Amino acid sequence: MKIKVKEISYDKFCDLPGYKHVNPKKRSFLLASIIRLVSGFTMMNVKFKANYINIDKIDKKEPYLILMNHSSFVDMKIASKILYPKKYNIVCTDDGFVGKEWLMRFLGCISTRKYITDPSLVKDMLYTVKKLNSSILLYPEACYSFDKSQLLFYFLAD
């Protein structure tokens, strides 16, 4: 991908519109089902298995925070396999939204900005939990780590 550079004066830069906040949307159940169906073939090919430990302690009706190691592009397929049919939104950096914001919002992604303190992310996560009653999938290290993927569940209490 080639990066386009445009030189403008500082005054023109200051006049550019700022970041526009948009509340997260519910993930489309139809799209989640299609993703799970397509992901199922990959999971069968790699003979994916999941061990559920103390899963009975999770209240199925309450949203929770899901922390997952990010090891490859298959991670989203793993998440859709394990978490289906649970409603969840995914925290994603805003560069993933470039040119396909409508799709990312349809997938239930929550936008966050890189390299800054982003208090709007916390507000969006609270909005997702309280208003949309949806869990949140987050990759805390924000990059790939090449160890076994593990999921941690944290309950989001009031």
Short mmCIF file of C-alpha atoms in Angstrom, two decimals:
data_model
loop_
_atom_site.label_atom_id
_atom_site.label_comp_id
_atom_site.label_asym_id
_atom_site.label_seq_id
_atom_site.Cartn_x
_atom_site.Cartn_y
_atom_site.Cartn_z
CA MET A 1 0.00 0.00 0.00
CA LYS A 2 1.39 3.36 -0.98
CA ILE A 3 0.95 6.22 1.45
CA LYS A 4 -0.17 9.48 -0.09
CA VAL A 5 1.48 12.63 1.29
CA LYS A 6 0.00 16.07 0.91
CA GLU A 7 1.80 19.18 2.13
CA ILE A 8 -0.41 21.85 3.68
CA SER A 9 0.22 24.82 5.93
CA TYR A 10 -0.18 24.58 9.68
CA ASP A 11 -3.20 26.90 9.57
CA LYS A 12 -4.96 24.68 7.03
CA PHE A 13 -4.10 21.64 9.14
CA CYS A 14 -5.73 23.28 12.19
CA ASP A 15 -8.86 23.95 10.14
CA LEU A 16 -9.29 20.26 9.23
CA PRO A 17 -12.23 18.53 10.92
CA GLY A 18 -11.32 16.64 14.07
CA TYR A 19 -12.01 13.07 15.07
CA LYS A 20 -15.74 12.33 14.94
CA HIS A 21 -16.93 9.93 17.61
CA VAL A 22 -19.53 7.30 16.68
CA ASN A 23 -21.13 5.01 19.25
CA PRO A 24 -20.58 1.27 18.73
CA LYS A 25 -23.33 -0.79 17.14
CA LYS A 26 -24.63 -4.25 17.87
CA ARG A 27 -22.93 -7.00 15.94
CA SER A 28 -25.13 -8.42 13.20
CA PHE A 29 -26.34 -11.90 14.22
CA LEU A 30 -26.70 -12.86 10.56
CA LEU A 31 -23.13 -11.85 9.78
CA ALA A 32 -21.85 -13.56 12.96
CA SER A 33 -23.57 -16.78 11.86
CA ILE A 34 -22.05 -16.57 8.38
CA ILE A 35 -18.57 -15.96 9.86
CA ARG A 36 -18.98 -18.94 12.17
CA LEU A 37 -20.07 -21.16 9.29
CA VAL A 38 -17.11 -20.13 7.12
CA SER A 39 -14.73 -20.37 10.10
CA GLY A 40 -15.95 -23.87 10.87
CA PHE A 41 -14.19 -25.26 7.80
CA THR A 42 -10.86 -23.77 8.86
CA MET A 43 -11.30 -25.03 12.41
CA MET A 44 -12.03 -28.56 11.12
CA ASN A 45 -8.97 -28.49 8.84
CA VAL A 46 -6.63 -27.58 11.70
CA LYS A 47 -8.43 -30.00 14.07
CA PHE A 48 -9.11 -27.21 16.55
CA LYS A 49 -10.21 -28.25 20.04
CA ALA A 50 -11.09 -26.10 23.02
CA ASN A 51 -10.98 -27.06 26.67
CA TYR A 52 -13.61 -25.32 28.76
CA ILE A 53 -12.62 -24.95 32.42
CA ASN A 54 -15.18 -23.59 34.90
CA ILE A 55 -17.33 -22.38 32.02
CA ASP A 56 -20.42 -23.17 34.10
CA LYS A 57 -19.54 -20.25 36.40
CA ILE A 58 -20.19 -17.73 33.64
CA ASP A 59 -23.68 -16.25 33.61
CA LYS A 60 -24.83 -16.58 30.00
CA LYS A 61 -27.06 -13.49 30.23
CA GLU A 62 -24.44 -11.07 31.58
CA PRO A 63 -21.80 -9.41 29.40
CA TYR A 64 -18.15 -10.05 30.17
CA LEU A 65 -14.71 -8.91 29.08
CA ILE A 66 -12.83 -11.43 26.94
CA LEU A 67 -9.06 -11.03 26.83
CA MET A 68 -7.38 -13.05 24.09
CA ASN A 69 -3.80 -13.41 22.88
CA HIS A 70 -3.38 -12.26 19.30
CA SER A 71 -1.28 -14.84 17.47
CA SER A 72 -2.59 -14.87 13.89
CA PHE A 73 -5.43 -13.92 11.57
CA VAL A 74 -7.14 -17.17 12.60
CA ASP A 75 -7.83 -15.61 16.02
CA MET A 76 -11.11 -14.14 14.83
CA LYS A 77 -12.18 -17.57 13.59
CA ILE A 78 -11.24 -19.09 16.95
CA ALA A 79 -13.25 -16.44 18.76
CA SER A 80 -16.30 -16.97 16.55
CA LYS A 81 -16.07 -20.74 17.12
CA ILE A 82 -15.73 -20.52 20.90
CA LEU A 83 -18.04 -17.60 21.67
CA TYR A 84 -20.96 -18.30 19.30
CA PRO A 85 -23.86 -17.44 19.86
CA LYS A 86 -22.75 -14.97 22.57
CA LYS A 87 -23.06 -11.33 21.53
CA TYR A 88 -19.71 -9.55 21.59
CA ASN A 89 -18.07 -6.47 20.13
CA ILE A 90 -14.38 -6.34 19.21
CA VAL A 91 -12.00 -3.50 20.06
CA CYS A 92 -10.14 -2.57 16.88
CA THR A 93 -7.72 0.22 16.01
CA ASP A 94 -9.08 2.94 13.78
CA ASP A 95 -6.69 2.09 10.94
CA GLY A 96 -8.76 -1.09 10.45
CA PHE A 97 -11.74 1.13 9.65
CA VAL A 98 -10.11 2.98 6.73
CA GLY A 99 -12.19 2.45 3.60
CA LYS A 100 -14.51 -0.09 5.25
CA GLU A 101 -15.98 1.65 8.28
CA TRP A 102 -19.51 0.48 7.43
CA LEU A 103 -18.38 -3.18 7.45
CA MET A 104 -16.38 -2.84 10.67
CA ARG A 105 -19.37 -1.23 12.40
CA PHE A 106 -21.63 -3.98 11.02
CA LEU A 107 -19.22 -6.53 12.54
CA GLY A 108 -19.59 -4.75 15.89
CA CYS A 109 -16.08 -3.32 16.07
CA ILE A 110 -15.29 -0.60 18.61
CA SER A 111 -12.84 1.94 17.22
CA THR A 112 -9.82 3.06 19.24
CA ARG A 113 -6.99 5.36 18.26
CA LYS A 114 -3.32 4.39 18.45
CA TYR A 115 -0.54 6.02 20.44
CA ILE A 116 -2.77 8.28 22.52
CA THR A 117 -4.74 8.08 25.72
CA ASP A 118 -8.23 7.28 24.49
CA PRO A 119 -10.88 7.87 27.18
CA SER A 120 -13.60 7.53 24.53
CA LEU A 121 -12.71 3.83 24.32
CA VAL A 122 -13.67 3.35 27.95
CA LYS A 123 -16.93 5.21 27.31
CA ASP A 124 -17.60 3.04 24.26
CA MET A 125 -16.91 -0.14 26.24
CA LEU A 126 -19.32 0.96 28.98
CA TYR A 127 -21.91 1.87 26.34
CA THR A 128 -21.48 -1.59 24.76
CA VAL A 129 -21.95 -3.37 28.08
CA LYS A 130 -24.77 -1.26 29.50
CA LYS A 131 -26.79 -0.19 26.44
CA LEU A 132 -26.09 -2.98 23.95
CA ASN A 133 -25.77 -5.72 26.62
CA SER A 134 -22.86 -7.15 24.65
CA SER A 135 -19.54 -8.64 25.78
CA ILE A 136 -16.23 -7.13 24.68
CA LEU A 137 -13.38 -8.99 22.97
CA LEU A 138 -10.04 -7.30 23.51
CA TYR A 139 -6.49 -8.18 22.50
CA PRO A 140 -4.57 -6.37 25.29
CA GLU A 141 -1.07 -6.65 23.83
CA ALA A 142 -2.31 -5.02 20.60
CA CYS A 143 0.09 -7.05 18.48
CA TYR A 144 0.87 -10.66 17.64
CA SER A 145 2.35 -12.91 20.31
CA PHE A 146 3.37 -16.38 19.23
CA ASP A 147 2.23 -18.51 22.12
CA LYS A 148 -0.86 -20.64 22.59
CA SER A 149 -4.02 -18.59 22.41
CA GLN A 150 -5.76 -18.34 25.73
CA LEU A 151 -9.00 -16.70 26.65
CA LEU A 152 -9.61 -15.02 29.97
CA PHE A 153 -13.08 -14.02 31.03
CA TYR A 154 -13.72 -11.16 33.42
CA PHE A 155 -17.18 -10.37 34.63
CA LEU A 156 -18.29 -6.79 34.15
CA ALA A 157 -20.14 -5.99 37.35
CA ASP A 158 -21.99 -2.75 37.99
#
